[in-house]
XYZ file of N, CA and C in Angstrom:
261
model
N 0.851 -1.157 0.000
C 0.000 0.000 0.000
C 0.900 1.223 0.000
N 0.627 2.158 -0.911
C 1.396 3.398 -0.981
C 0.433 4.566 -0.942
N 0.760 5.541 -0.108
C -0.031 6.764 -0.018
C 0.876 7.932 -0.358
N 0.352 8.853 -1.157
C 1.123 10.041 -1.480
C 0.316 11.281 -1.120
N 1.036 12.316 -0.740
C 0.419 13.610 -0.455
C 0.882 14.561 -1.541
N -0.085 15.222 -2.165
C 0.200 16.076 -3.313
C -0.275 17.490 -3.004
N 0.544 18.499 -3.354
C 0.110 19.875 -3.146
C -0.739 20.343 -4.340
N -1.147 21.597 -4.327
C -2.091 22.105 -5.338
C -1.507 22.170 -6.746
N -0.186 22.159 -6.871
C 0.410 22.198 -8.211
C 0.803 20.806 -8.716
N 0.435 19.770 -7.954
C 0.694 18.397 -8.388
C 2.019 17.825 -7.955
N 2.735 18.517 -7.080
C 4.020 18.026 -6.600
C 3.801 17.050 -5.440
N 4.505 15.935 -5.486
C 4.430 14.939 -4.416
C 5.280 15.447 -3.253
N 4.626 15.785 -2.147
C 5.339 16.344 -1.002
C 5.623 15.298 0.074
N 4.918 14.178 0.026
C 5.182 13.112 0.982
C 4.706 11.788 0.401
N 5.344 10.725 0.803
C 4.964 9.389 0.347
C 5.268 8.396 1.462
N 4.337 7.484 1.668
C 4.489 6.457 2.703
C 4.082 5.109 2.112
N 4.635 4.051 2.655
C 4.273 2.724 2.169
C 4.101 1.771 3.343
N 3.372 0.709 3.070
C 3.170 -0.348 4.062
C 3.115 -1.664 3.301
N 3.847 -2.642 3.800
C 3.784 -3.969 3.197
C 2.982 -4.876 4.110
N 2.284 -5.796 3.517
C 1.458 -6.737 4.258
C 1.974 -8.144 4.010
N 2.738 -8.682 4.940
C 3.229 -10.045 4.837
C 4.124 -10.307 3.646
N 4.792 -9.281 3.176
C 5.623 -9.442 1.989
C 7.093 -9.567 2.395
N 7.908 -9.808 1.429
C 9.314 -10.090 1.690
C 10.158 -8.814 1.816
N 11.416 -9.002 2.092
C 12.362 -7.899 2.255
C 12.524 -7.101 0.970
N 12.405 -7.738 -0.172
C 12.566 -7.033 -1.451
C 11.502 -5.960 -1.612
N 10.265 -6.255 -1.277
C 9.194 -5.269 -1.382
C 9.414 -4.133 -0.395
N 9.892 -4.450 0.778
C 10.170 -3.424 1.782
C 11.310 -2.517 1.317
N 12.362 -3.112 0.799
C 13.502 -2.322 0.311
C 13.082 -1.421 -0.845
N 12.354 -1.970 -1.793
C 11.942 -1.188 -2.943
C 10.941 -0.106 -2.531
N 9.998 -0.432 -1.671
C 9.030 0.556 -1.198
C 9.716 1.711 -0.497
N 10.705 1.403 0.311
C 11.448 2.438 1.014
C 12.201 3.326 0.030
N 12.863 2.709 -0.924
C 13.624 3.476 -1.905
C 12.703 4.362 -2.749
N 11.644 3.790 -3.242
C 10.765 4.500 -4.165
C 10.044 5.665 -3.506
N 9.597 5.507 -2.272
C 8.907 6.615 -1.620
C 9.844 7.821 -1.467
N 11.112 7.573 -1.250
C 12.085 8.668 -1.214
C 12.339 9.238 -2.599
N 12.367 8.375 -3.591
C 12.659 8.774 -4.969
C 11.567 9.665 -5.563
N 10.309 9.377 -5.265
C 9.221 10.116 -5.911
C 8.903 11.444 -5.233
N 9.381 11.656 -4.006
C 9.134 12.937 -3.330
C 9.757 14.072 -4.135
N 8.975 15.095 -4.344
C 9.435 16.228 -5.140
C 9.050 16.106 -6.604
N 8.626 14.914 -7.005
C 8.187 14.701 -8.380
C 6.794 15.262 -8.596
N 6.342 15.220 -9.814
C 5.026 15.738 -10.164
C 4.154 14.602 -10.659
N 2.894 14.588 -10.238
C 2.002 13.490 -10.626
C 1.631 13.547 -12.100
N 1.935 14.652 -12.762
C 1.609 14.784 -14.178
C 2.761 14.384 -15.091
N 3.894 14.015 -14.508
C 5.037 13.550 -15.279
C 5.279 12.087 -14.934
N 5.576 11.271 -15.932
C 5.789 9.844 -15.650
C 6.987 9.615 -14.728
N 6.803 8.698 -13.807
C 7.887 8.310 -12.910
C 8.353 6.928 -13.353
N 9.525 6.897 -13.956
C 10.063 5.637 -14.459
C 11.380 5.328 -13.764
N 11.433 4.177 -13.154
C 12.668 3.698 -12.539
C 13.051 2.426 -13.281
N 14.180 2.445 -13.987
C 14.566 1.276 -14.783
C 14.727 0.011 -13.945
N 14.247 -1.093 -14.470
C 14.345 -2.384 -13.783
C 15.792 -2.757 -13.487
N 16.681 -2.472 -14.432
C 18.090 -2.824 -14.237
C 18.686 -2.059 -13.060
N 18.237 -0.836 -12.860
C 18.714 -0.039 -11.733
C 18.294 -0.683 -10.413
N 17.062 -1.143 -10.370
C 16.540 -1.750 -9.148
C 17.340 -3.001 -8.787
N 17.555 -3.861 -9.751
C 18.258 -5.107 -9.453
C 19.713 -4.867 -9.071
N 20.366 -3.870 -9.685
C 21.762 -3.594 -9.353
C 21.899 -2.836 -8.039
N 21.152 -1.761 -7.885
C 21.294 -0.902 -6.711
C 20.799 -1.577 -5.433
N 19.642 -2.210 -5.504
C 19.072 -2.837 -4.320
C 19.437 -4.313 -4.197
N 20.125 -4.847 -5.194
C 20.549 -6.249 -5.196
C 19.368 -7.203 -5.019
N 18.292 -6.907 -5.718
C 17.118 -7.776 -5.658
C 17.307 -8.899 -6.679
N 17.276 -10.138 -6.240
C 17.460 -11.253 -7.175
C 16.254 -11.395 -8.101
N 16.471 -11.969 -9.267
C 15.373 -12.148 -10.220
C 14.173 -12.898 -9.644
N 14.395 -13.788 -8.703
C 13.282 -14.549 -8.115
C 12.345 -13.665 -7.289
N 12.782 -12.476 -6.901
C 11.968 -11.551 -6.110
C 11.477 -10.363 -6.936
N 11.609 -10.472 -8.247
C 11.232 -9.361 -9.120
C 9.743 -9.053 -9.044
N 8.936 -10.038 -8.719
C 7.488 -9.797 -8.602
C 7.191 -8.782 -7.495
N 8.058 -8.712 -6.495
C 7.879 -7.730 -5.409
C 8.020 -6.315 -5.957
N 8.976 -6.138 -6.847
C 9.157 -4.844 -7.505
C 7.898 -4.475 -8.277
N 7.328 -5.430 -8.964
C 6.139 -5.163 -9.771
C 4.950 -4.768 -8.887
N 4.807 -5.383 -7.732
C 3.720 -5.033 -6.815
C 3.848 -3.589 -6.346
N 5.052 -3.197 -5.977
C 5.282 -1.827 -5.511
C 5.066 -0.845 -6.658
N 5.558 -1.179 -7.835
C 5.405 -0.310 -8.998
C 3.922 -0.103 -9.329
N 3.146 -1.167 -9.280
C 1.701 -1.051 -9.522
C 1.042 -0.160 -8.473
N 1.452 -0.296 -7.219
C 0.876 0.515 -6.143
C 1.185 1.995 -6.340
N 2.385 2.302 -6.818
C 2.752 3.702 -7.088
C 1.864 4.279 -8.177
N 1.725 3.529 -9.254
C 0.915 4.017 -10.378
C -0.534 4.229 -9.945
N -1.073 3.336 -9.134
C -2.449 3.486 -8.655
C -2.588 4.704 -7.743
N -1.606 4.943 -6.889
C -1.642 6.114 -6.000
C -1.596 7.404 -6.816
N -0.783 7.424 -7.858
C -0.685 8.609 -8.719
C -1.990 8.822 -9.480
N -2.535 7.755 -10.040
C -3.808 7.868 -10.761
C -4.921 8.368 -9.845
N -4.952 7.868 -8.621
C -5.959 8.300 -7.658
C -5.813 9.792 -7.346
N -4.566 10.228 -7.167
C -4.319 11.642 -6.877
C -4.685 12.525 -8.063
N -4.420 12.053 -9.277
C -4.778 12.826 -10.462
C -6.276 13.035 -10.570
N -7.044 12.044 -10.164
C -8.501 12.153 -10.204
C -9.011 13.176 -9.198
N -8.278 13.359 -8.109
C -8.717 14.247 -7.044
C -8.308 15.708 -7.260
N -7.423 15.956 -8.233
C -6.953 17.327 -8.472
C -8.091 18.160 -9.049
N -8.313 19.306 -8.435
C -9.355 20.218 -8.893
C -8.722 21.192 -9.875
N -9.277 21.235 -11.067
C -8.724 22.101 -12.121
C -9.433 23.426 -12.114
């Protein structure tokens, strides 16, 4: 689960995550990503290359599904925030 706080101009000012019974890989990636996306804008794509994740966080290929779960949660949090922005 990922929650983001967005200001009126669409900037991500805070991000938090929670894992439910998941492995260390999801926790490591969730921690890294919440720090990475702070300061970003919900209207610009946030792309973190898969190769970067496996090298920097040393996540083995067998735990790659954990990365995908966190990545999906980020995209859903951003989409939810975009729907709530008042134009």
